[in-house]
mmCIF file of C-alpha atoms in Angstrom:
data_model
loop_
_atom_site.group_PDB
_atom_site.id
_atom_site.type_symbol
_atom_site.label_atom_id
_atom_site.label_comp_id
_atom_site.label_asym_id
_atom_site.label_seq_id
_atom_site.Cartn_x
_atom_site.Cartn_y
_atom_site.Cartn_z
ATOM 1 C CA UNK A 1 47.774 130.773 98.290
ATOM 2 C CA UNK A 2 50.206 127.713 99.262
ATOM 3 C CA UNK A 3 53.411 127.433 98.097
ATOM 4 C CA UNK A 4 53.964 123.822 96.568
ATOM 5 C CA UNK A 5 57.743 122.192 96.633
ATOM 6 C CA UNK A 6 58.745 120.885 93.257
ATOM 7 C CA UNK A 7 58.380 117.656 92.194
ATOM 8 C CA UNK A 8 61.530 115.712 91.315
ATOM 9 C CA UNK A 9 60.768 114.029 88.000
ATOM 10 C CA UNK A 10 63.292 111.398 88.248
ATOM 11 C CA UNK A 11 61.885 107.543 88.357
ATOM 12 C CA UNK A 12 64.835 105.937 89.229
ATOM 13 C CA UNK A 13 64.738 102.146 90.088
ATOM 14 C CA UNK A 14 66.209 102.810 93.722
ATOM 15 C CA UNK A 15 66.895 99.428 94.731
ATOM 16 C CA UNK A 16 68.928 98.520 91.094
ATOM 17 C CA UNK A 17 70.961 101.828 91.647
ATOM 18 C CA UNK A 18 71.824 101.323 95.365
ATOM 19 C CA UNK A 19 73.027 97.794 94.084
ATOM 20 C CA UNK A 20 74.914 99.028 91.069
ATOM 21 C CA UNK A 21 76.895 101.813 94.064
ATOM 22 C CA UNK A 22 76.977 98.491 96.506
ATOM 23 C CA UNK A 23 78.848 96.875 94.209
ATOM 24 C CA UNK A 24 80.751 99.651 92.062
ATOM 25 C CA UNK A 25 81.357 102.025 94.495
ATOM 26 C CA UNK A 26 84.743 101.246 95.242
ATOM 27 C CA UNK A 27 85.975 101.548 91.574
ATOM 28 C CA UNK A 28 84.432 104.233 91.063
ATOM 29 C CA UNK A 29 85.963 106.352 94.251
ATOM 30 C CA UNK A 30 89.501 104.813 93.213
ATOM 31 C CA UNK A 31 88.890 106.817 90.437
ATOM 32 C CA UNK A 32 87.436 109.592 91.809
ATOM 33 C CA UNK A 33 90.107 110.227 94.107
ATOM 34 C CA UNK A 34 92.607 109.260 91.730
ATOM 35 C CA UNK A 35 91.040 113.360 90.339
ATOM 36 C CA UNK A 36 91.427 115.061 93.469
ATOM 37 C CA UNK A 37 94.093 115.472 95.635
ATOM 38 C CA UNK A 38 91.903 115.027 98.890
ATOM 39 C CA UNK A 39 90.368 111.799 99.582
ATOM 40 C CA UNK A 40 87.585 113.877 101.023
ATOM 41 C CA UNK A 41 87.211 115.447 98.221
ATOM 42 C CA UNK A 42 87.281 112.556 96.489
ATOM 43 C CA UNK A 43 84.062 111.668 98.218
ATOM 44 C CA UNK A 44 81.946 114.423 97.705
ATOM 45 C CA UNK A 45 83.014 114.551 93.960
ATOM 46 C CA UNK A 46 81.637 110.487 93.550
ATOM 47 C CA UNK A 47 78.189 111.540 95.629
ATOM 48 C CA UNK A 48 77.657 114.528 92.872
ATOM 49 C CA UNK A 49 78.268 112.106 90.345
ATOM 50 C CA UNK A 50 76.508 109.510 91.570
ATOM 51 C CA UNK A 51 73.444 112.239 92.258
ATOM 52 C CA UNK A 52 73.842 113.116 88.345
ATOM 53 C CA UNK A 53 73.532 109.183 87.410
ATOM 54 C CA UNK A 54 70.546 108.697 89.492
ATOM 55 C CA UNK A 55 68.671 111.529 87.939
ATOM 56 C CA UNK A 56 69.749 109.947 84.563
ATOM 57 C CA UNK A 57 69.252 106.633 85.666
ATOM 58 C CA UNK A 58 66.048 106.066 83.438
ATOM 59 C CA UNK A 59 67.627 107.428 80.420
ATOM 60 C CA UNK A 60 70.343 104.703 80.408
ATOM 61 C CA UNK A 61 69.671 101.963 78.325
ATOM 62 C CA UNK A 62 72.882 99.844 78.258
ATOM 63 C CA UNK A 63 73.679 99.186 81.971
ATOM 64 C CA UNK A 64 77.128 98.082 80.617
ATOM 65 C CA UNK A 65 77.393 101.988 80.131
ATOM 66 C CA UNK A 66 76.991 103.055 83.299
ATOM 67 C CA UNK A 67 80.495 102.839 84.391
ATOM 68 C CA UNK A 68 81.060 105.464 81.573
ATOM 69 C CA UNK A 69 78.231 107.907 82.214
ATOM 70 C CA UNK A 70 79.806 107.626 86.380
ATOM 71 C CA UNK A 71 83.209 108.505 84.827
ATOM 72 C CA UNK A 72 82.058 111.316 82.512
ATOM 73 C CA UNK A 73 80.042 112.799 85.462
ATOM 74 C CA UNK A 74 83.090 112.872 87.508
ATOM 75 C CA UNK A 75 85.414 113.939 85.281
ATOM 76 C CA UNK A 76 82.961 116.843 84.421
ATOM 77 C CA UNK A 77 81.822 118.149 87.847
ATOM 78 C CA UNK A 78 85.947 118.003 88.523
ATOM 79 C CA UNK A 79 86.057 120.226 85.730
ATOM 80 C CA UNK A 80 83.722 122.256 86.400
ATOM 81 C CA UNK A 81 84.484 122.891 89.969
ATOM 82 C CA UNK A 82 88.301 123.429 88.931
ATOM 83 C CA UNK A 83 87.201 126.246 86.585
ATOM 84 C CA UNK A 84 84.736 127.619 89.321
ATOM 85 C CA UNK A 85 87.928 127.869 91.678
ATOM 86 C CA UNK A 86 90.048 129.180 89.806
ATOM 87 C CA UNK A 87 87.930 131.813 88.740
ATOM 88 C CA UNK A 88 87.518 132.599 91.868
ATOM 89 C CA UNK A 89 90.779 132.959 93.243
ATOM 90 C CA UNK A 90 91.390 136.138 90.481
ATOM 91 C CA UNK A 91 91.521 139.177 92.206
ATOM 92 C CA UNK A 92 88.367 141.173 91.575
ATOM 93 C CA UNK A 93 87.989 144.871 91.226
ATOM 94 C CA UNK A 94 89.985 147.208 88.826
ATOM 95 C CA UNK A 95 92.933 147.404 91.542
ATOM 96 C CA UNK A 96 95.243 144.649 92.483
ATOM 97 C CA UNK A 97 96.978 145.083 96.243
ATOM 98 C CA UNK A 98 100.432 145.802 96.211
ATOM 99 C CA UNK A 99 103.069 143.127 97.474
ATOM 100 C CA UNK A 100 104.554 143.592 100.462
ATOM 101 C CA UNK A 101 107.577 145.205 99.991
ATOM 102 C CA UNK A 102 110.737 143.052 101.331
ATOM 103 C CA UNK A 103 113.009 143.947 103.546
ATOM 104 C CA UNK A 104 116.480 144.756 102.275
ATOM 105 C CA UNK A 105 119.381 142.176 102.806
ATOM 106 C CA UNK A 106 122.376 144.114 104.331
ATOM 107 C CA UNK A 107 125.405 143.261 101.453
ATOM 108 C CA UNK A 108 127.414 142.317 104.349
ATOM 109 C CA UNK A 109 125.459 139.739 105.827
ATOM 110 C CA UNK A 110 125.085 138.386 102.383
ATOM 111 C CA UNK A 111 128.365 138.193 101.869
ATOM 112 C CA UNK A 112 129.095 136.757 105.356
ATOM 113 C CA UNK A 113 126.644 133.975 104.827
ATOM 114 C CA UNK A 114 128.106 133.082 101.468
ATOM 115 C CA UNK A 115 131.474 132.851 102.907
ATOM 116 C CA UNK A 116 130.334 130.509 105.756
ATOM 117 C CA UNK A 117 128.563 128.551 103.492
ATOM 118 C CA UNK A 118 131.761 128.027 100.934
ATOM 119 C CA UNK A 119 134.071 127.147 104.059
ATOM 120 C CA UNK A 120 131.320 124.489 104.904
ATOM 121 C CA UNK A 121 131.612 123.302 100.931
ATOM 122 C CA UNK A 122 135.604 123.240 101.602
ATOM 123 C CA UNK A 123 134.953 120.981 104.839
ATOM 124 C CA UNK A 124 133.151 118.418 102.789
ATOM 125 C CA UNK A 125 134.754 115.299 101.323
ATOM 126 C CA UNK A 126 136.332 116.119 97.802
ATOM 127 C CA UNK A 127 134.167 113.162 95.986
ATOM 128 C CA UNK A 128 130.780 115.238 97.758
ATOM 129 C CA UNK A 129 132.371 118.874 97.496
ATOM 130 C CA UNK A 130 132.919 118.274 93.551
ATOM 131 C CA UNK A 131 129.170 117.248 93.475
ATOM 132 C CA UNK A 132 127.681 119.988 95.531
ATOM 133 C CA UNK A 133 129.742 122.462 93.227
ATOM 134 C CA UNK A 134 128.840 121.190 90.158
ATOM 135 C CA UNK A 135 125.170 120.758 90.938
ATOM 136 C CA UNK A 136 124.608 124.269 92.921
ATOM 137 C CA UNK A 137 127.606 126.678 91.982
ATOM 138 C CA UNK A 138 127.838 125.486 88.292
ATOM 139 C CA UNK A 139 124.079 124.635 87.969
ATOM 140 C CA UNK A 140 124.631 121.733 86.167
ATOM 141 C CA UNK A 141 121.727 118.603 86.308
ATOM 142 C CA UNK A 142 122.265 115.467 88.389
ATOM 143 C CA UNK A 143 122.523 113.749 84.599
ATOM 144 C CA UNK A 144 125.241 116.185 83.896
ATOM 145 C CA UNK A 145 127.503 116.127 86.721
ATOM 146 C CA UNK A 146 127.107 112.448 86.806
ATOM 147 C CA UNK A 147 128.441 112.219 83.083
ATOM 148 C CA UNK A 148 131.179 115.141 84.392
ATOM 149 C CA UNK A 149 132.465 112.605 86.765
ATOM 150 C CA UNK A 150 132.092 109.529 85.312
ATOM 151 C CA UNK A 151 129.372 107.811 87.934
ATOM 152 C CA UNK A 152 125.918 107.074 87.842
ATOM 153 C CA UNK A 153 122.934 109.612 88.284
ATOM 154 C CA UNK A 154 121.876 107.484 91.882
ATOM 155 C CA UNK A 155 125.774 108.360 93.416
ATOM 156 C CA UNK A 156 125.157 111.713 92.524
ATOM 157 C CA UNK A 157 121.967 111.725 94.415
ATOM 158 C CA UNK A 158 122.998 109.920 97.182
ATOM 159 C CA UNK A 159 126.576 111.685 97.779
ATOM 160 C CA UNK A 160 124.231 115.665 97.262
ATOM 161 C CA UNK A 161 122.191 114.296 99.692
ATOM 162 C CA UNK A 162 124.242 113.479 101.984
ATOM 163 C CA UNK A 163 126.667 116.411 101.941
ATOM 164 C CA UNK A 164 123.540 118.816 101.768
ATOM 165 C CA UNK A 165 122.968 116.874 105.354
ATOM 166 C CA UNK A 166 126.352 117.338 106.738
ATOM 167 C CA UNK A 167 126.079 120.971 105.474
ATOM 168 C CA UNK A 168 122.724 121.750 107.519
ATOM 169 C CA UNK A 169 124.352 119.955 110.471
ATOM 170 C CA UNK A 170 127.186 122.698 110.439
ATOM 171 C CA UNK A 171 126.568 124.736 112.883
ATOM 172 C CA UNK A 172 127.342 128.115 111.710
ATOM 173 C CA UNK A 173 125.069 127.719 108.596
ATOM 174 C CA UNK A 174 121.771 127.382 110.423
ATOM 175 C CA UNK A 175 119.091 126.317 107.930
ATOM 176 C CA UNK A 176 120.070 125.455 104.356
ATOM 177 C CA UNK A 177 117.881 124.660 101.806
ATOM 178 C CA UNK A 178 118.059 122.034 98.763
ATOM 179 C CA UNK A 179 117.955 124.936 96.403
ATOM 180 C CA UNK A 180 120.967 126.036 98.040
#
């Protein structure tokens, strides 16, 4: 007995559908990739899509349709390999691991580092300190601290930035964070 390979049942018109991805191709990635955060992934999602149209490609009557059907087959495969991966990122089995337990922070050190960090604050500029307060010790917005002192969202982003940069350039902070 031999074994006989299946048959693909799909008649496409090879030469009008390597024209039609000659000359749409680079739409149709733009969009593609305009799904995916990886232009490489991008790429493989258009060539599944693409592989979907051709198998269709005898079913289509309206060619001004296919643009549509291309679309639709990309934005479903994206779909369904979104809800593939996230499925598979759950943990499986009736147990989930334990976190790592974290190491405890000694008060003191703690308390150290906030007090080097508010005699860096005191150091800055009063214009830059009253921003840096307001936006990290009062946990106001940048819209809100803006309308606190009277100046335009942009300063406020400009003068944070800028004392968040003379703060990490203080030497006895080490690294500091935006979410200081």
């Amino acid at each position: 007995m031999t074994a006989t390979l299946p048959v693909s049942t799909a008649t496409a018109d090879l030469p009008a559908f390597s024209t039609y991805v000659t000359e749409r191709g680079p739409v149709l990635l733009r969009t593609a990739r305009s799904m995916t955060p990886n232009p490489a992934d991008a790429e493989d999602l258009l060539q599944t899509a693409l592989t979907k149209t051709y198998l269709a490609w005898d079913r289509i009557e309206d060619p001004r349709a296919l643009d549509g059907y291309v679309r639709r087959a990309l934005l479903n495969t994206r779909t369904s390999e979104w809800r593939r991966r996230r499925v598979d990122e759950y943990a499986a089995g009736d147990e989930l691991p334990e976190p790592e337990p974290e190491a405890a922070v000694d008060p003191a050190e703690r308390q150290a580092m906030r007090d080097a960090m508010w005699r860096a604050v005191l150091r800055l500029p009063d214009r830059q300190r009253a921003m840096v307060v307001l936006r990290y010790y009062e946990d106001l917005s940048e819209v809100q601290t803006a309308e606190v002192l009277g100046v335009s969202v942009g300063t406020v982003k400009s003068a944070v930035s800028r004392a968040l940069a003379k703060l990490r350039a203080d030497a006895g902070l080490g690294e500091l964070t935006e979410a200081a």
